[in-house]
Amino acid sequence: MLNITVKLFGGFRKYGNGEEISFSVPENIKVSELKKYLENEISKTNLAVDKNLIEASVFGNEDEILTAEKTITKDCTLAVLPPVCGG
Amino acid sequence: MENSVEKKSGKITVKVSKEKIDPCAVLSQMTNPSCGGEIVFLGKVRNHNLGKKVLGVSYDAFAPLTEKIFLQLCQEAQAQWGQELDIVLVHRIGRLDIGDISVAIAVDSKHRDEAYQASRYVIEELKVRAAIWKKEHYEDGDSEWLQGHALCQHGHRHDSKHADKHSHNSEHGNQHQYHQHSDSNHAHHHGTSSSGGHVHSDGHRQSSVDMEA
């Protein structure tokens, strides 16, 4: 199993401690499969899961937005990126 | 978050910062004597949105990624309107009051046309590609994260020209939508040019990423 830490931004800050959520996933999991684990972890909190927000979000690291097909092979810290509205 | 890291690449300076943006300080960085056109765009916090009185806005950002995206946007602008362009792009995060400057874009070019176009390109792309979010604070004590444009996870660049072609998942009106795409209808853009460039979709890439905790 791999340990994944997901940094929270925007609408996700209402969950957990507002900074990050951690959970375990199987090795060699695709990024596209992370959402169900994130949703499961959020469902453990006392707040309703915003499935639309999760569906509309992507994952990234400090360098790039990760493609859905990428495979995660090591423990890592990612960020969940909801729809953006800078400016 | 590390929000005050400044990166320079040629004549590009980008920054995500908690500090107030000083337009004079931004302008002072434009010193190229070969440039005859110089403009500064300032985005400010307004006191209303969708019929609600706004008291302030809190900006959130994934700063390391956002600064890399800022750099990319500015490089794309240089590729289209001239490598000699000087560009400064600064975005503020944290709680801002009405009238506070949220973003500043300064472009220095040989002629005015390139400066106007490059500035417009950067702000429009920033709005749909930078990892930034804003929460409005209202007079009645309520607050709300605004919903904007979904980022692309298919390895393409999802630019402002094509954001409106994507399917919507409307929740709160025109400015409060997830602009979301599906595999069947979305158009993506490759290369360094978005205006007038060719648009197509292609297959997904298979790749692996090694990341340490």
Tab-separated table of C-alpha atoms in Angstrom:
chain	number	residue	atom	x	y	z
A	1	MET	CA	0.000	0.000	0.000
A	2	LEU	CA	1.076	3.596	-0.617
A	3	ASN	CA	0.530	6.549	1.670
A	4	ILE	CA	-1.022	9.491	-0.143
A	5	THR	CA	-1.341	12.961	1.337
A	6	VAL	CA	-3.643	15.329	-0.512
A	7	LYS	CA	-3.337	19.065	0.048
A	8	LEU	CA	-6.702	20.834	0.157
A	9	PHE	CA	-7.578	24.054	-1.662
A	10	GLY	CA	-10.638	26.166	-2.324
A	11	GLY	CA	-13.882	24.321	-1.669
A	12	PHE	CA	-12.014	21.352	-0.207
A	13	ARG	CA	-10.713	23.357	2.733
A	14	LYS	CA	-13.916	22.662	4.647
A	15	TYR	CA	-12.838	19.045	5.013
A	16	GLY	CA	-10.454	17.528	7.532
A	17	ASN	CA	-8.095	20.029	9.109
A	18	GLY	CA	-8.459	22.331	6.116
A	19	GLU	CA	-4.907	21.675	5.003
A	20	GLU	CA	-4.573	18.045	3.947
A	21	ILE	CA	-6.069	14.575	4.056
A	22	SER	CA	-4.106	11.330	4.060
A	23	PHE	CA	-5.122	7.825	3.063
A	24	SER	CA	-3.707	4.584	1.728
A	25	VAL	CA	-4.064	3.265	-1.798
A	26	PRO	CA	-2.818	0.167	-3.615
A	27	GLU	CA	0.532	0.345	-5.387
A	28	ASN	CA	0.579	1.396	-9.040
A	29	ILE	CA	-2.795	3.060	-8.797
A	30	LYS	CA	-3.781	5.428	-11.573
A	31	VAL	CA	-4.482	9.056	-10.752
A	32	SER	CA	-7.997	8.611	-12.123
A	33	GLU	CA	-8.703	6.150	-9.327
A	34	LEU	CA	-7.690	8.515	-6.527
A	35	LYS	CA	-11.015	10.304	-6.427
A	36	LYS	CA	-12.885	7.351	-4.955
A	37	TYR	CA	-10.331	7.089	-2.152
A	38	LEU	CA	-10.539	10.813	-1.497
A	39	GLU	CA	-14.320	10.638	-1.483
A	40	ASN	CA	-14.198	7.717	0.935
A	41	GLU	CA	-11.897	9.613	3.278
A	42	ILE	CA	-14.078	12.714	3.142
A	43	SER	CA	-17.153	10.609	3.878
A	44	LYS	CA	-15.605	9.761	7.248
A	45	THR	CA	-15.953	13.394	8.293
A	46	ASN	CA	-19.192	14.859	9.536
A	47	LEU	CA	-19.631	16.981	6.418
A	48	ALA	CA	-21.576	15.968	3.336
A	49	VAL	CA	-19.451	14.843	0.407
A	50	ASP	CA	-19.653	17.291	-2.475
A	51	LYS	CA	-19.546	14.764	-5.301
A	52	ASN	CA	-19.845	17.452	-7.984
A	53	LEU	CA	-16.788	19.199	-6.587
A	54	ILE	CA	-14.780	15.973	-6.534
A	55	GLU	CA	-15.865	15.067	-10.046
A	56	ALA	CA	-14.860	18.484	-11.402
A	57	SER	CA	-11.431	18.417	-9.730
A	58	VAL	CA	-8.038	17.131	-10.797
A	59	PHE	CA	-4.836	16.220	-8.982
A	60	GLY	CA	-1.501	17.961	-9.266
A	61	ASN	CA	1.879	18.250	-7.650
A	62	GLU	CA	4.179	21.266	-7.358
A	63	ASP	CA	5.259	20.908	-10.968
A	64	GLU	CA	2.256	19.897	-13.023
A	65	ILE	CA	-1.334	18.809	-13.280
A	66	LEU	CA	-1.304	15.034	-13.349
A	67	THR	CA	-2.923	13.205	-16.211
A	68	ALA	CA	-5.636	10.737	-15.283
A	69	GLU	CA	-3.551	7.903	-16.728
A	70	LYS	CA	-0.435	8.477	-14.685
A	71	THR	CA	0.537	5.709	-12.309
A	72	ILE	CA	1.630	6.385	-8.748
A	73	THR	CA	4.430	4.141	-7.643
A	74	LYS	CA	5.600	5.712	-4.371
A	75	ASP	CA	4.278	7.483	-1.313
A	76	CYS	CA	3.620	11.073	-2.305
A	77	THR	CA	1.979	14.377	-1.563
A	78	LEU	CA	-0.467	15.684	-4.132
A	79	ALA	CA	-2.971	18.512	-4.284
A	80	VAL	CA	-6.611	18.293	-5.213
A	81	LEU	CA	-7.419	21.178	-7.526
A	82	PRO	CA	-11.069	22.201	-7.838
A	83	PRO	CA	-12.257	24.427	-10.730
A	84	VAL	CA	-10.207	27.602	-10.712
A	85	CYS	CA	-11.165	31.281	-10.697
A	86	GLY	CA	-8.135	33.473	-10.276
A	87	GLY	CA	-7.857	37.082	-11.287
B	1	MET	CA	2.475	27.721	1.745
B	2	GLU	CA	5.472	29.256	0.120
B	3	ASN	CA	3.940	32.214	-1.573
B	4	SER	CA	6.740	34.659	-2.069
B	5	VAL	CA	9.124	32.708	-4.222
B	6	GLU	CA	10.155	34.827	-7.145
B	7	LYS	CA	11.222	33.196	-10.367
B	8	LYS	CA	12.822	34.892	-13.301
B	9	SER	CA	13.212	33.484	-16.758
B	10	GLY	CA	14.665	35.974	-19.186
B	11	LYS	CA	12.427	38.997	-19.010
B	12	ILE	CA	9.631	37.292	-17.130
B	13	THR	CA	8.958	37.782	-13.431
B	14	VAL	CA	6.106	35.936	-11.717
B	15	LYS	CA	5.043	35.797	-8.092
B	16	VAL	CA	2.250	34.638	-5.806
B	17	SER	CA	2.356	36.712	-2.647
B	18	LYS	CA	0.533	37.558	0.554
B	19	GLU	CA	1.893	41.084	0.358
B	20	LYS	CA	-0.063	44.026	-1.019
B	21	ILE	CA	0.640	44.690	-4.676
B	22	ASP	CA	2.260	48.043	-5.314
B	23	PRO	CA	1.702	49.119	-8.969
B	24	CYS	CA	4.688	51.465	-8.790
B	25	ALA	CA	6.925	48.617	-7.692
B	26	VAL	CA	5.634	46.537	-10.583
B	27	LEU	CA	6.273	49.351	-13.039
B	28	SER	CA	9.745	49.952	-11.662
B	29	GLN	CA	10.762	46.519	-12.945
B	30	MET	CA	10.124	47.604	-16.538
B	31	THR	CA	13.387	49.226	-17.558
B	32	ASN	CA	14.025	48.064	-21.125
B	33	PRO	CA	15.012	51.171	-23.136
B	34	SER	CA	14.092	49.510	-26.440
B	35	CYS	CA	10.430	49.271	-25.442
B	36	GLY	CA	8.057	52.057	-26.437
B	37	GLY	CA	4.810	50.571	-25.195
B	38	GLU	CA	4.141	49.718	-21.585
B	39	ILE	CA	0.835	48.831	-19.979
B	40	VAL	CA	-0.257	47.594	-16.584
B	41	PHE	CA	-3.473	45.709	-15.950
B	42	LEU	CA	-4.733	45.689	-12.374
B	43	GLY	CA	-7.475	43.374	-11.177
B	44	LYS	CA	-9.277	44.689	-8.097
B	45	VAL	CA	-11.830	43.369	-5.638
B	46	ARG	CA	-15.269	44.823	-6.416
B	47	ASN	CA	-18.076	45.372	-3.961
B	48	HIS	CA	-20.732	43.232	-5.607
B	49	ASN	CA	-21.251	40.004	-7.502
B	50	LEU	CA	-24.443	38.472	-8.856
B	51	GLY	CA	-26.623	40.865	-6.904
B	52	LYS	CA	-24.906	40.314	-3.576
B	53	LYS	CA	-22.936	42.939	-1.705
B	54	VAL	CA	-19.357	41.756	-1.277
B	55	LEU	CA	-17.247	42.903	1.678
B	56	GLY	CA	-14.032	41.163	0.675
B	57	VAL	CA	-12.447	38.198	-1.044
B	58	SER	CA	-10.058	35.524	0.196
B	59	TYR	CA	-7.720	34.132	-2.440
B	60	ASP	CA	-6.263	30.665	-2.121
B	61	ALA	CA	-3.552	29.219	-4.374
B	62	PHE	CA	-1.283	26.245	-4.777
B	63	ALA	CA	1.648	28.620	-5.084
B	64	PRO	CA	4.438	26.353	-6.421
B	65	LEU	CA	2.305	25.056	-9.267
B	66	THR	CA	0.707	28.429	-9.940
B	67	GLU	CA	4.066	30.143	-10.358
B	68	LYS	CA	5.096	27.505	-12.881
B	69	ILE	CA	1.844	28.025	-14.771
B	70	PHE	CA	2.360	31.809	-14.653
B	71	LEU	CA	5.790	31.344	-16.173
B	72	GLN	CA	4.339	29.156	-18.893
B	73	LEU	CA	1.628	31.712	-19.728
B	74	CYS	CA	4.180	34.484	-20.036
B	75	GLN	CA	6.426	32.358	-22.221
B	76	GLU	CA	3.459	31.627	-24.459
B	77	ALA	CA	2.805	35.352	-24.721
B	78	GLN	CA	6.435	35.946	-25.668
B	79	ALA	CA	6.217	33.213	-28.290
B	80	GLN	CA	3.234	34.933	-29.865
B	81	TRP	CA	4.061	38.607	-29.505
B	82	GLY	CA	7.839	38.708	-29.229
B	83	GLN	CA	10.612	37.169	-27.158
B	84	GLU	CA	11.737	40.676	-26.290
B	85	LEU	CA	8.619	41.318	-24.196
B	86	ASP	CA	9.182	42.091	-20.543
B	87	ILE	CA	6.349	40.679	-18.458
B	88	VAL	CA	5.683	40.939	-14.739
B	89	LEU	CA	2.802	38.884	-13.303
B	90	VAL	CA	1.913	39.082	-9.619
B	91	HIS	CA	-1.122	37.575	-7.890
B	92	ARG	CA	-2.020	38.189	-4.296
B	93	ILE	CA	-3.466	35.617	-1.900
B	94	GLY	CA	-5.082	35.898	1.513
B	95	ARG	CA	-7.921	38.181	2.600
B	96	LEU	CA	-8.406	41.269	0.433
B	97	ASP	CA	-10.728	44.185	0.987
B	98	ILE	CA	-12.786	46.087	-1.555
B	99	GLY	CA	-10.498	47.964	-3.922
B	100	ASP	CA	-7.431	45.900	-3.109
B	101	ILE	CA	-5.393	44.768	-6.089
B	102	SER	CA	-5.620	41.023	-6.626
B	103	VAL	CA	-3.504	40.744	-9.760
B	104	ALA	CA	-1.081	42.927	-11.691
B	105	ILE	CA	0.183	42.262	-15.194
B	106	ALA	CA	2.757	44.599	-16.699
B	107	VAL	CA	3.976	44.206	-20.268
B	108	ASP	CA	6.746	46.196	-21.904
B	109	SER	CA	7.073	45.948	-25.692
B	110	LYS	CA	8.465	47.754	-28.702
B	111	HIS	CA	4.976	48.813	-29.778
B	112	ARG	CA	1.644	49.159	-27.999
B	113	ASP	CA	-0.270	46.513	-29.918
B	114	GLU	CA	1.904	43.660	-28.642
B	115	ALA	CA	1.632	44.961	-25.089
B	116	TYR	CA	-2.172	45.082	-25.185
B	117	GLN	CA	-2.514	41.665	-26.759
B	118	ALA	CA	-0.015	39.923	-24.526
B	119	SER	CA	-1.570	41.432	-21.404
B	120	ARG	CA	-5.041	40.328	-22.453
B	121	TYR	CA	-3.785	36.843	-23.239
B	122	VAL	CA	-2.125	36.418	-19.859
B	123	ILE	CA	-5.145	37.500	-17.799
B	124	GLU	CA	-7.589	35.394	-19.791
B	125	GLU	CA	-5.409	32.298	-19.581
B	126	LEU	CA	-4.681	32.892	-15.910
B	127	LYS	CA	-8.380	32.760	-15.141
B	128	VAL	CA	-8.831	29.278	-16.583
B	129	ARG	CA	-5.438	27.662	-15.962
B	130	ALA	CA	-3.850	28.957	-12.750
B	131	ALA	CA	-4.405	27.020	-9.512
B	132	ILE	CA	-6.132	29.904	-7.746
B	133	TRP	CA	-9.476	30.057	-5.972
B	134	LYS	CA	-11.488	32.843	-4.390
B	135	LYS	CA	-13.995	32.994	-1.612
B	136	GLU	CA	-16.358	35.935	-1.435
B	137	HIS	CA	-17.439	37.346	1.908
B	138	TYR	CA	-20.923	38.878	1.946
B	139	GLU	CA	-22.684	41.531	3.913
B	140	ASP	CA	-24.988	39.001	5.560
B	141	GLY	CA	-22.021	37.166	7.072
B	142	ASP	CA	-22.139	34.338	4.579
B	143	SER	CA	-19.194	33.394	2.408
B	144	GLU	CA	-18.809	31.195	-0.632
B	145	TRP	CA	-16.051	29.678	-2.752
B	146	LEU	CA	-16.707	30.709	-6.327
B	147	GLN	CA	-16.810	27.953	-8.865
B	148	GLY	CA	-14.944	28.419	-12.086
B	149	HIS	CA	-13.191	26.439	-14.780
B	150	ALA	CA	-12.240	22.813	-14.331
B	151	LEU	CA	-8.591	22.123	-15.027
B	152	CYS	CA	-7.655	19.575	-17.656
B	153	GLN	CA	-6.157	16.244	-16.605
B	154	HIS	CA	-5.575	14.858	-20.081
B	155	GLY	CA	-2.128	16.287	-20.679
B	156	HIS	CA	-3.331	19.066	-22.959
B	157	ARG	CA	-3.488	22.766	-22.479
B	158	HIS	CA	-7.059	23.871	-21.799
B	159	ASP	CA	-7.152	27.523	-22.760
B	160	SER	CA	-9.634	30.335	-22.417
B	161	LYS	CA	-10.609	30.273	-26.089
B	162	HIS	CA	-12.202	26.883	-25.639
B	163	ALA	CA	-13.505	27.031	-22.105
B	164	ASP	CA	-16.992	27.945	-23.275
B	165	LYS	CA	-17.167	24.942	-25.584
B	166	HIS	CA	-17.126	22.637	-22.637
B	167	SER	CA	-20.203	21.279	-20.989
B	168	HIS	CA	-21.416	23.089	-17.905
B	169	ASN	CA	-22.469	21.845	-14.568
B	170	SER	CA	-24.341	24.928	-13.488
B	171	GLU	CA	-24.996	25.589	-9.846
B	172	HIS	CA	-25.269	29.285	-9.130
B	173	GLY	CA	-25.649	31.136	-12.378
B	174	ASN	CA	-23.368	32.250	-15.139
B	175	GLN	CA	-20.326	33.070	-13.058
B	176	HIS	CA	-20.782	30.194	-10.659
B	177	GLN	CA	-20.343	27.191	-12.858
B	178	TYR	CA	-18.046	24.271	-13.189
B	179	HIS	CA	-16.865	24.606	-16.756
B	180	GLN	CA	-16.256	20.962	-17.263
B	181	HIS	CA	-15.361	18.966	-20.296
B	182	SER	CA	-16.104	15.448	-21.371
B	183	ASP	CA	-13.975	13.262	-23.609
B	184	SER	CA	-16.553	13.483	-26.364
B	185	ASN	CA	-16.880	17.213	-26.745
B	186	HIS	CA	-13.801	18.966	-25.520
B	187	ALA	CA	-11.251	20.663	-27.681
B	188	HIS	CA	-7.661	21.059	-26.626
B	189	HIS	CA	-4.790	23.082	-27.790
B	190	HIS	CA	-1.216	22.032	-28.328
B	191	GLY	CA	1.944	24.011	-28.843
B	192	THR	CA	2.781	27.470	-27.735
B	193	SER	CA	0.077	29.402	-29.510
B	194	SER	CA	-3.598	29.420	-28.671
B	195	SER	CA	-5.024	32.271	-30.731
B	196	GLY	CA	-5.558	31.044	-34.224
B	197	GLY	CA	-3.742	27.799	-33.594
B	198	HIS	CA	-5.164	24.494	-34.614
B	199	VAL	CA	-7.446	22.676	-32.258
B	200	HIS	CA	-7.762	18.973	-31.883
B	201	SER	CA	-8.142	16.223	-29.410
B	202	ASP	CA	-5.992	13.190	-29.142
B	203	GLY	CA	-5.505	10.065	-27.093
B	204	HIS	CA	-4.336	9.885	-23.542
B	205	ARG	CA	-0.723	9.341	-22.647
B	206	GLN	CA	0.480	6.533	-20.503
B	207	SER	CA	3.169	7.563	-18.094
B	208	SER	CA	4.463	6.973	-14.640
B	209	VAL	CA	5.297	9.398	-11.886
B	210	ASP	CA	7.618	8.789	-8.966
B	211	MET	CA	6.958	11.018	-6.032
B	212	GLU	CA	8.369	11.008	-2.553
B	213	ALA	CA	6.360	12.011	0.447
